[in-house]
Amino acid sequence: MILFEDVSHDYGGGPLFRDVSVRLDTGSFHFLTGPSGAGKSTFLKLCYGELLPSSGKVTLLNRDLRAMSRDQLAETRERIGVVHQDCQFLDHLSVEQNVGLPMTATGRPVKDSDISDLLGWVGLSAQADALPPTLSGGERQRAALARAIVSAPNVLLADEPTGNLDWEMSQRLMMLMIELNRMGTAVVIATHDLNLIRFAKAQVQARVMRISGRKLQLAGSEL
Amino acid sequence: MSTRAISGLVVPPKGHSVWLVTLSAAAMAFLAVFALALSVTSARLAASWAEALSQTATVRLASPPEEMELQTALVLDVLRTTPGIAEARVMELDEQAALLEAWLGPDLPLDALPLPRLIELTETREGPDRQGLRLRLAAEAPGAVYDDHTRWRRPLVQAATRLQAVALVALGLIGGVTAAIIALAASAALSSNGQVIRVLRLVGARDRFIALAFMRRITRRALLGATGGTALGMAALLALPEMDAAVPVLAGIGFQGWSWALPLAIPPLAALLAWMASMATAFRVLRGVT
Ligand SMILES: Nc1ncnc2c1ncn2[C@@H]1O[C@H](COP(=O)(O)OP(=O)(O)O)[C@@H](O)[C@H]1O
Ligand SMILES: [Mg+2]
């Protein structure tokens, strides 16, 4: 699904990480941890082509990121669901319309009932017609997750998706992502939350990647 | 919610640029109506002057009274044997008097004046070999002057043709300025909606979808403005005071008959222009945004 070969990234102030080689297969489940500022968000941005690596090669869904045309990148993103750390929406459209956007903006049909089901799952049924700026931080994260999975993507990338949520809701969203993973979606979640990782590991075979000291280390199944 | 429906919604309905588009499209369409009217009118004038004067000519014959009849016969002889002349007719004295009366009043002692004799010619469509005709007349009847009215016709037709060129240049300028304003408005709309573009990119929308979303509103506004401006322009033309036929140049400014349909093409053309200008701008701007 996603392949990194000797990837380094540098915003200009020295490399964040160096020579990262990792393969995220279909149906795999990965956590990404590391101290704040280590480069977790940067790693995820490389995974959906918002950034190009400073060196090395990133392959997304069998296409070399660097060689992709703009339309090919868009086509690739159609199949990747992203929960951005700062969850951006179209602020003048309802939550419901925002959640359906990955489908409608790419010409794919979507059933209203599917969107209501999804909003029910993330506990936002009552906010379906609300505008995103009126949502709380936790509600925004739930809406962003709903938007990321509405298209049943091949890959789900979530950047601290439970940062603003209480434990119960965090578990609920985690179950949703685990369900998606069971249907074949490769899942990558950046998080600090060790409890969440433990919770997930009880349900699914998950591996933990850790960025520290400019390296990406792949831990085993132990934590 | 379909793709078409959402594409009309993803750009927030705010911003001054849409008003800029509406108003400038209206103003430009208004001006375009007049430029078009000028162009149509001058083309019509050029054609009608050329037509009216092209197939008639006169020969003016001045000679001593005792030779007049002989000279007239000689001239008529020359004219009848010249290809390209359909008819030659000597004007009666009272016809000449009627012509002169308009200038000199009714109480003219015509008999006392040494009037030249006028011979009116009707030419075929091809007309005679004018230079050859002049030479033959000079040889046979030195007092005869062939006048094909080119002296009058040429500057009039030229003026009308230039007027038409000016009108066409004005139309071109109006189109160019409109396209520039719309491109500016499109690029302002795109740059003030960075978040919209980021979100659409994130969910996999193609440049084409994003460009269309921005272009739709701008094109619709341009169409709306241009329709209003065209309607106002046509109303203003209709409201122009009826010109006296004594001012023949001004009498015809405006459209006649079927040419009233021409300005109806302005709104769709403005929309097409807006569509092309905003699409081109959108693709250019979007290529610069990752
Ligand atoms: N667009 C950028 N330009 C320059 N520096 C950046 C940019 N984005 C992030 N950084 C820097 O890169 C480092 C890693 O950021 P990030 O990937 O967001 O870390 P994390 O998500 O692990 O907290 C931080 O020091 C951050 O300041
Ligand atoms: Mg981060």
Coordinates of C-alpha atoms and ligand atoms in Angstrom, one line a residue:
Chain A
M1 CA 0.0 0.0 0.0
I2 CA 2.6 2.5 1.2
L3 CA 6.3 2.0 0.8
F4 CA 9.1 4.2 2.1
E5 CA 12.6 3.6 0.8
D6 CA 15.5 5.5 2.5
V7 CA 13.2 8.5 3.0
S8 CA 14.6 11.6 4.7
H9 CA 12.7 14.8 5.4
D10 CA 14.0 18.2 6.2
Y11 CA 12.0 21.4 6.4
G12 CA 15.3 23.4 6.1
G13 CA 16.4 23.3 9.7
G14 CA 18.1 19.9 9.6
P15 CA 16.6 16.5 8.9
L16 CA 13.6 15.4 11.1
F17 CA 14.3 11.7 10.2
R18 CA 16.7 10.0 8.0
D19 CA 16.8 6.9 5.8
V20 CA 13.4 5.6 6.8
S21 CA 12.4 2.4 5.1
V22 CA 9.1 0.9 6.0
R23 CA 6.3 -0.9 4.3
L24 CA 2.6 -0.5 5.3
D25 CA 0.7 -3.5 3.8
T26 CA -2.9 -4.0 2.9
G27 CA -4.8 -4.8 6.1
S28 CA -2.0 -3.8 8.4
F29 CA -2.5 -1.7 11.6
H30 CA 0.2 0.6 12.8
F31 CA 0.6 3.1 15.6
L32 CA 3.0 6.0 15.2
T33 CA 4.4 7.4 18.4
G34 CA 7.2 9.7 19.4
P35 CA 7.7 12.9 21.3
S36 CA 5.9 16.1 20.2
G37 CA 7.8 17.6 17.3
A38 CA 9.5 14.4 16.3
G39 CA 7.8 14.3 12.9
K40 CA 4.7 12.2 13.2
S41 CA 2.5 14.6 11.3
T42 CA 5.3 15.0 8.7
F43 CA 5.5 11.2 8.3
L44 CA 1.7 11.1 7.7
K45 CA 1.8 14.0 5.2
L46 CA 4.4 12.0 3.2
C47 CA 1.9 9.1 3.3
Y48 CA -0.7 11.1 1.4
G49 CA 1.5 13.2 -0.7
E50 CA 1.0 16.6 0.9
L51 CA 4.8 16.7 1.2
L52 CA 7.5 15.3 -1.1
P53 CA 10.4 13.7 0.7
S54 CA 13.7 15.6 0.7
S55 CA 15.3 12.4 -0.4
G56 CA 14.4 8.7 -0.9
K57 CA 11.3 7.3 -2.5
V58 CA 7.7 7.1 -1.4
T59 CA 5.4 4.8 -3.2
L60 CA 1.6 5.2 -2.6
L61 CA -0.7 2.6 -3.9
N62 CA 1.9 1.3 -6.3
R63 CA 2.7 4.8 -7.7
D64 CA 5.9 6.7 -7.2
L65 CA 4.8 9.9 -5.4
R66 CA 7.4 12.0 -7.1
A67 CA 6.3 10.9 -10.6
M68 CA 2.6 11.4 -10.0
S69 CA 0.6 13.9 -12.1
R70 CA -1.7 16.2 -10.2
D71 CA -4.7 14.1 -11.3
Q72 CA -3.0 10.9 -10.3
L73 CA -2.3 12.3 -6.8
A74 CA -6.0 13.3 -6.5
E75 CA -6.9 9.8 -7.7
T76 CA -4.6 8.3 -5.0
R77 CA -6.1 10.5 -2.3
E78 CA -9.5 9.3 -3.3
R79 CA -8.5 6.0 -1.8
I80 CA -6.8 7.4 1.3
G81 CA -8.8 8.7 4.2
V82 CA -7.1 11.3 6.3
V83 CA -7.9 12.7 9.7
H84 CA -5.8 15.9 9.8
Q85 CA -4.5 17.1 13.1
D86 CA -6.2 20.4 12.7
C87 CA -9.4 19.0 11.1
Q88 CA -10.3 21.5 8.4
F89 CA -13.8 21.6 6.9
L90 CA -15.8 23.7 4.5
D91 CA -17.2 26.0 7.1
H92 CA -20.2 27.1 5.2
L93 CA -21.5 23.5 4.6
S94 CA -23.2 21.3 7.2
V95 CA -21.5 18.5 9.0
E96 CA -23.4 16.1 6.9
Q97 CA -22.3 17.7 3.6
N98 CA -18.7 17.8 4.8
V99 CA -18.8 14.1 5.7
G100 CA -20.1 13.3 2.3
L101 CA -17.6 15.5 0.5
P102 CA -15.0 12.8 -0.3
M103 CA -17.7 11.1 -2.4
T104 CA -19.5 14.1 -3.9
A105 CA -16.3 15.9 -4.8
T106 CA -15.0 13.0 -6.7
G107 CA -18.2 12.1 -8.5
R108 CA -19.0 8.9 -6.5
P109 CA -22.5 8.3 -5.4
V110 CA -23.3 8.3 -1.7
K111 CA -26.5 7.4 0.1
D112 CA -27.9 9.8 2.7
S113 CA -28.6 6.8 4.9
D114 CA -25.0 5.8 4.9
I115 CA -23.9 9.2 6.1
S116 CA -26.5 9.2 8.8
D117 CA -25.4 5.8 9.9
L118 CA -21.8 7.0 10.0
L119 CA -22.8 10.1 12.0
G120 CA -24.6 7.9 14.4
W121 CA -21.5 5.8 14.9
V122 CA -19.4 8.8 15.8
G123 CA -22.2 10.3 17.9
L124 CA -22.9 13.3 15.8
S125 CA -26.5 12.5 14.7
A126 CA -27.7 15.6 16.5
Q127 CA -25.1 17.8 14.7
A128 CA -25.8 16.6 11.2
D129 CA -27.1 20.0 10.1
A130 CA -24.7 22.1 12.2
L131 CA -21.9 24.2 10.7
P132 CA -18.4 23.0 11.6
P133 CA -17.4 26.2 13.4
T134 CA -20.0 25.6 16.0
L135 CA -18.6 22.2 16.9
S136 CA -16.3 21.5 19.9
G137 CA -12.8 20.2 19.4
G138 CA -13.9 16.6 20.1
E139 CA -16.9 16.9 17.7
R140 CA -14.6 18.1 15.0
Q141 CA -12.3 15.1 15.4
R142 CA -15.3 12.8 15.2
A143 CA -16.6 14.5 12.1
A144 CA -13.1 14.4 10.5
L145 CA -13.0 10.6 11.2
A146 CA -16.4 10.1 9.7
R147 CA -15.3 12.1 6.6
A148 CA -12.1 10.0 6.4
I149 CA -13.8 6.7 6.3
V150 CA -17.0 7.5 4.3
S151 CA -15.4 6.2 1.1
A152 CA -14.2 3.0 2.7
P153 CA -10.6 3.9 1.8
N154 CA -7.8 1.5 1.2
V155 CA -5.7 3.4 3.7
L156 CA -6.7 5.4 6.8
L157 CA -4.2 7.9 8.2
A158 CA -5.3 9.5 11.5
D159 CA -3.2 12.2 13.2
E160 CA -4.0 12.2 16.9
P161 CA -7.7 11.4 16.2
T162 CA -8.6 11.1 19.9
G163 CA -6.7 14.0 21.3
N164 CA -9.7 15.8 22.5
L165 CA -12.0 12.9 23.3
D166 CA -12.9 11.3 26.6
W167 CA -12.0 7.7 27.1
E168 CA -15.3 6.2 26.2
M169 CA -15.6 8.1 22.9
S170 CA -11.9 7.3 22.1
Q171 CA -12.7 3.6 22.5
R172 CA -15.7 3.9 20.3
L173 CA -13.7 5.6 17.5
M174 CA -11.0 3.0 17.9
M175 CA -13.5 0.2 17.4
L176 CA -14.7 1.9 14.3
M177 CA -11.2 2.0 12.9
I178 CA -10.6 -1.6 13.9
E179 CA -13.8 -2.6 12.0
L180 CA -12.5 -0.8 9.0
N181 CA -9.2 -2.5 9.3
R182 CA -10.9 -5.9 9.5
M183 CA -12.5 -5.1 6.1
G184 CA -9.0 -4.7 4.7
T185 CA -8.1 -1.0 5.2
A186 CA -4.5 -0.3 6.2
V187 CA -4.6 1.9 9.3
V188 CA -1.9 4.3 10.6
I189 CA -2.7 6.2 13.8
A190 CA -0.3 8.8 15.2
T191 CA -1.0 9.0 19.0
H192 CA 0.6 9.6 22.4
D193 CA -2.1 7.6 24.1
L194 CA -0.6 4.4 25.4
N195 CA -3.9 3.2 26.8
L196 CA -5.4 3.5 23.4
I197 CA -2.6 1.4 21.9
R198 CA -3.1 -1.2 24.6
F199 CA -6.9 -1.2 24.0
A200 CA -6.4 -1.7 20.2
K201 CA -3.8 -4.4 20.7
A202 CA -6.3 -6.5 22.6
Q203 CA -8.5 -6.4 19.5
V204 CA -6.2 -6.5 16.5
Q205 CA -2.6 -7.3 15.5
A206 CA -1.0 -3.9 15.6
R207 CA 2.6 -2.8 15.3
V208 CA 4.0 0.3 16.9
M209 CA 6.4 2.6 15.0
R210 CA 8.4 5.2 17.0
I211 CA 10.2 8.2 15.7
S212 CA 13.0 9.3 18.0
G213 CA 16.6 10.3 17.4
R214 CA 15.8 10.9 13.7
K215 CA 15.1 7.3 13.2
L216 CA 11.9 5.3 12.8
Q217 CA 12.0 2.2 14.9
L218 CA 9.5 -0.6 14.5
A219 CA 8.7 -2.2 17.7
G220 CA 7.4 -5.8 17.9
S221 CA 4.1 -6.8 19.3
E222 CA 5.4 -6.1 22.8
L223 CA 5.0 -2.5 24.1
Chain B
M1 CA -26.4 15.4 -2.7
S2 CA -24.9 14.9 -6.2
T3 CA -21.5 16.0 -7.6
R4 CA -23.2 18.7 -9.6
A5 CA -25.1 20.0 -6.7
I6 CA -22.0 20.0 -4.4
S7 CA -19.9 21.7 -7.0
G8 CA -22.3 24.7 -6.9
L9 CA -21.9 24.8 -3.1
V10 CA -18.3 24.3 -2.2
V11 CA -17.3 27.9 -2.8
P12 CA -18.7 30.1 0.0
P13 CA -21.2 32.6 -1.3
K14 CA -19.3 35.6 -0.1
G15 CA -16.8 38.0 -1.5
H16 CA -16.8 41.3 -3.3
S17 CA -15.3 39.8 -6.4
V18 CA -18.6 38.4 -7.5
W19 CA -20.1 41.9 -7.5
L20 CA -17.1 43.2 -9.4
V21 CA -17.9 40.6 -12.0
T22 CA -21.6 41.4 -12.2
L23 CA -21.2 45.1 -12.4
S24 CA -18.3 45.2 -14.8
A25 CA -20.0 42.6 -17.1
A26 CA -23.1 44.9 -17.0
A27 CA -21.1 48.0 -17.9
M28 CA -19.1 46.3 -20.6
A29 CA -22.2 44.8 -22.1
F30 CA -23.8 48.2 -22.2
L31 CA -20.8 49.7 -24.0
A32 CA -20.7 46.7 -26.3
V33 CA -24.2 47.3 -27.4
F34 CA -23.2 50.8 -28.6
A35 CA -20.0 49.7 -30.2
L36 CA -22.0 47.0 -32.0
A37 CA -24.6 49.5 -33.1
L38 CA -21.9 51.8 -34.4
S39 CA -20.3 49.0 -36.3
V40 CA -23.6 47.8 -37.9
T41 CA -24.5 51.3 -38.7
S42 CA -21.3 52.3 -40.3
A43 CA -21.2 49.0 -42.3
R44 CA -24.7 49.8 -43.5
L45 CA -23.8 53.4 -44.4
A46 CA -20.7 52.3 -46.3
A47 CA -22.7 49.8 -48.3
S48 CA -25.5 52.1 -49.1
W49 CA -23.3 55.0 -50.2
A50 CA -21.3 52.7 -52.3
E51 CA -24.4 51.2 -53.8
A52 CA -26.3 54.5 -54.3
L53 CA -23.5 56.2 -56.2
S54 CA -21.8 53.3 -57.9
Q55 CA -24.1 52.7 -60.8
T56 CA -24.8 56.3 -61.8
A57 CA -22.5 58.9 -63.4
T58 CA -22.9 62.1 -65.4
V59 CA -21.2 63.7 -68.3
R60 CA -21.1 67.4 -68.2
L61 CA -20.8 69.1 -71.5
A62 CA -19.8 72.7 -71.9
S63 CA -19.5 74.3 -75.3
P64 CA -20.5 77.3 -77.3
P65 CA -24.3 77.4 -77.9
E66 CA -24.0 76.9 -81.6
E67 CA -21.9 73.8 -81.3
M68 CA -24.0 72.3 -78.5
E69 CA -26.2 70.0 -80.5
L70 CA -23.3 68.6 -82.5
Q71 CA -21.2 68.0 -79.4
T72 CA -24.1 66.4 -77.7
A73 CA -24.5 64.0 -80.6
L74 CA -20.8 63.2 -80.6
V75 CA -20.8 62.5 -76.9
L76 CA -23.9 60.3 -77.1
D77 CA -22.2 58.4 -79.9
V78 CA -19.1 57.7 -77.8
L79 CA -21.3 56.7 -74.8
R80 CA -23.4 54.3 -76.9
T81 CA -20.3 52.5 -78.2
T82 CA -18.7 52.2 -74.8
P83 CA -19.2 48.8 -73.1
G84 CA -20.3 49.1 -69.5
I85 CA -22.8 51.9 -70.1
A86 CA -26.4 50.7 -70.0
E87 CA -28.2 54.0 -70.8
A88 CA -27.3 57.6 -71.6
R89 CA -30.0 60.2 -71.3
V90 CA -29.8 64.0 -72.0
M91 CA -31.4 65.8 -69.1
E92 CA -34.2 68.2 -70.1
L93 CA -33.8 71.8 -69.4
D94 CA -36.6 71.9 -66.8
E95 CA -35.1 68.9 -65.0
Q96 CA -31.8 70.9 -64.7
A97 CA -33.8 73.9 -63.6
A98 CA -35.4 71.7 -60.9
L99 CA -32.0 70.6 -59.7
L100 CA -30.7 74.2 -59.6
E101 CA -33.8 75.6 -58.0
A102 CA -32.9 73.8 -54.8
W103 CA -29.7 75.9 -54.7
L104 CA -30.5 79.1 -56.4
G105 CA -34.3 79.7 -55.9
P106 CA -37.2 79.6 -58.3
D107 CA -36.9 82.9 -60.2
L108 CA -33.9 81.9 -62.2
P109 CA -33.4 83.4 -65.6
L110 CA -32.2 80.1 -67.0
D111 CA -32.1 81.2 -70.6
A112 CA -29.5 83.8 -69.7
L113 CA -27.2 81.4 -68.1
P114 CA -24.6 79.4 -70.2
L115 CA -25.6 76.1 -68.6
P116 CA -23.6 73.0 -69.3
R117 CA -25.6 70.2 -70.7
L118 CA -26.0 67.2 -68.4
I119 CA -26.1 63.6 -69.6
E120 CA -27.1 61.0 -67.1
L121 CA -25.6 57.6 -67.3
T122 CA -26.7 54.3 -65.9
E123 CA -23.8 51.9 -65.8
T124 CA -23.8 48.2 -65.8
R125 CA -22.6 46.4 -62.7
E126 CA -19.1 46.1 -64.1
G127 CA -19.1 49.7 -65.3
P128 CA -17.1 51.1 -68.2
D129 CA -13.3 51.4 -68.5
R130 CA -13.3 54.9 -66.9
Q131 CA -9.8 56.0 -68.0
G132 CA -10.5 54.9 -71.6
L133 CA -13.8 56.7 -71.6
R134 CA -12.2 59.9 -70.4
L135 CA -9.6 59.7 -73.1
R136 CA -12.1 59.1 -75.9
L137 CA -14.3 62.0 -74.7
A138 CA -11.3 64.3 -74.6
A139 CA -10.5 63.4 -78.1
E140 CA -14.0 63.6 -79.6
A141 CA -15.6 66.4 -77.5
P142 CA -13.1 68.4 -75.5
G143 CA -15.8 70.1 -73.5
A144 CA -17.2 66.9 -72.0
V145 CA -16.3 65.8 -68.5
Y146 CA -17.1 62.4 -67.2
D147 CA -17.9 62.4 -63.5
D148 CA -18.5 59.0 -61.9
H149 CA -19.0 60.6 -58.4
T150 CA -15.9 58.8 -57.1
R151 CA -14.8 62.1 -55.7
W152 CA -17.8 62.2 -53.4
R153 CA -18.1 58.5 -52.9
R154 CA -14.6 57.6 -51.9
P155 CA -14.2 59.8 -48.8
L156 CA -17.7 58.9 -47.6
V157 CA -17.2 55.2 -48.0
Q158 CA -13.7 55.5 -46.5
A159 CA -15.1 57.4 -43.5
A160 CA -17.7 54.8 -42.9
T161 CA -15.3 52.0 -43.2
R162 CA -12.9 53.6 -40.7
L163 CA -15.8 54.2 -38.4
Q164 CA -16.6 50.5 -38.6
A165 CA -12.9 49.6 -37.9
V166 CA -13.0 51.9 -34.8
A167 CA -16.2 50.2 -33.6
L168 CA -14.6 46.7 -34.0
V169 CA -11.5 47.8 -32.1
A170 CA -13.8 49.1 -29.4
L171 CA -15.5 45.8 -29.2
G172 CA -12.2 44.0 -29.0
L173 CA -11.0 46.3 -26.2
I174 CA -14.3 45.7 -24.3
G175 CA -13.8 42.0 -24.6
G176 CA -10.2 42.2 -23.5
V177 CA -10.9 44.3 -20.4
T178 CA -13.8 42.1 -19.5
A179 CA -11.6 39.0 -19.7
A180 CA -8.9 40.7 -17.6
I181 CA -11.4 41.8 -14.9
I182 CA -12.9 38.3 -14.7
A183 CA -9.4 36.7 -14.5
L184 CA -8.6 39.1 -11.7
A185 CA -11.8 38.3 -9.9
A186 CA -11.3 34.6 -10.3
S187 CA -7.8 34.8 -8.9
A188 CA -9.0 36.9 -6.0
A189 CA -11.7 34.3 -5.3
L190 CA -9.2 31.5 -5.4
S191 CA -6.7 33.1 -3.1
S192 CA -9.3 34.1 -0.5
N193 CA -10.5 30.5 -0.4
G194 CA -7.3 28.7 0.5
Q195 CA -9.0 26.5 3.1
V196 CA -11.7 25.4 0.6
I197 CA -9.0 24.4 -1.9
R198 CA -7.0 22.6 0.9
V199 CA -10.0 20.6 2.0
L200 CA -11.0 19.7 -1.5
R201 CA -7.5 18.5 -2.2
L202 CA -7.4 16.5 0.9
V203 CA -10.5 14.5 -0.1
G204 CA -9.2 13.8 -3.6
A205 CA -11.0 16.5 -5.7
R206 CA -9.3 17.0 -9.1
D207 CA -8.2 20.5 -10.3
R208 CA -11.0 20.3 -12.8
F209 CA -13.7 19.9 -10.1
I210 CA -12.2 22.8 -8.1
A211 CA -11.8 25.1 -11.1
L212 CA -15.4 24.3 -12.1
A213 CA -16.7 25.1 -8.7
F214 CA -15.2 28.5 -8.8
M215 CA -15.9 29.1 -12.4
R216 CA -19.6 28.3 -12.2
R217 CA -20.4 31.2 -9.9
I218 CA -18.3 33.7 -11.9
T219 CA -19.8 32.6 -15.2
R220 CA -23.3 32.9 -13.8
R221 CA -22.6 36.4 -12.5
A222 CA -21.1 37.5 -15.8
L223 CA -24.1 36.2 -17.6
L224 CA -26.5 37.9 -15.2
G225 CA -24.5 41.2 -15.5
A226 CA -24.2 41.1 -19.2
T227 CA -27.9 40.4 -19.7
G228 CA -28.8 43.4 -17.6
G229 CA -26.2 45.6 -19.4
T230 CA -27.4 44.5 -22.8
A231 CA -31.0 45.1 -22.0
L232 CA -30.2 48.6 -20.7
G233 CA -28.1 49.3 -23.8
M234 CA -30.8 48.2 -26.2
A235 CA -33.4 50.3 -24.2
A236 CA -31.1 53.3 -24.4
L237 CA -30.8 52.9 -28.2
L238 CA -34.6 52.6 -28.5
A239 CA -34.9 55.8 -26.4
L240 CA -32.6 57.8 -28.6
P241 CA -34.7 60.7 -30.2
E242 CA -35.9 60.1 -33.7
M243 CA -33.3 61.8 -35.9
D244 CA -34.3 64.1 -38.7
A245 CA -33.5 62.6 -42.0
A246 CA -31.7 65.8 -42.8
V247 CA -28.9 64.6 -40.6
P248 CA -28.4 61.4 -42.6
V249 CA -25.2 60.3 -40.8
L250 CA -26.9 60.2 -37.5
A251 CA -30.3 59.1 -38.7
G252 CA -29.4 55.4 -38.9
I253 CA -27.4 54.9 -35.6
G254 CA -28.8 51.7 -34.1
F255 CA -30.1 48.5 -35.3
Q256 CA -32.6 47.8 -38.0
G257 CA -34.8 44.8 -38.6
W258 CA -32.9 41.5 -38.1
S259 CA -29.8 43.3 -36.8
W260 CA -31.7 43.8 -33.5
A261 CA -30.9 40.1 -32.9
L262 CA -27.1 40.9 -32.9
P263 CA -26.9 42.4 -29.3
L264 CA -28.7 39.3 -28.0
A265 CA -25.4 37.5 -28.6
I266 CA -23.6 39.7 -26.1
P267 CA -24.7 37.9 -22.9
P268 CA -23.8 34.4 -24.1
L269 CA -20.5 35.6 -25.5
A270 CA -19.8 37.4 -22.1
A271 CA -20.5 34.1 -20.3
L272 CA -18.3 32.2 -22.7
L273 CA -15.5 34.7 -22.1
A274 CA -16.0 34.5 -18.3
W275 CA -15.9 30.8 -18.5
M276 CA -12.7 30.7 -20.5
A277 CA -11.0 33.4 -18.4
S278 CA -11.9 32.0 -15.1
M279 CA -11.1 28.4 -16.0
A280 CA -7.7 29.4 -17.4
T281 CA -7.0 31.4 -14.2
A282 CA -8.2 28.6 -11.9
F283 CA -5.9 26.0 -13.6
R284 CA -3.0 28.4 -13.5
V285 CA -3.5 29.3 -9.8
L286 CA -4.2 25.7 -8.8
R287 CA -1.0 24.5 -10.4
G288 CA 0.9 26.8 -8.1
V289 CA -0.8 25.3 -5.0
T290 CA 0.2 21.9 -3.7
Ligands
LIG1 N1 5.7 23.4 7.2 C1 6.7 23.4 8.1 N2 7.8 24.2 7.9 C2 8.8 24.2 8.7 N3 8.9 23.4 9.8 C3 7.9 22.6 10.1 C4 6.7 22.6 9.2 N4 5.9 21.6 9.7 C5 6.4 21.1 10.8 N5 7.6 21.7 11.0 C6 8.5 21.4 12.1 O1 8.9 20.0 12.0 C7 8.9 19.4 13.3 C8 8.1 18.2 13.3 O2 6.7 18.6 13.1 P1 5.5 17.5 13.2 O3 5.7 16.6 12.0 O4 4.3 18.3 13.2 O5 5.8 16.8 14.5 P2 4.7 15.9 15.4 O6 3.5 15.7 14.7 O7 5.5 14.7 15.8 O8 4.5 16.7 16.7 C9 8.5 20.4 14.3 O9 9.7 20.9 14.9 C10 7.8 21.5 13.4 O10 8.1 22.8 14.0
MG2 MG 1.6 16.4 14.9

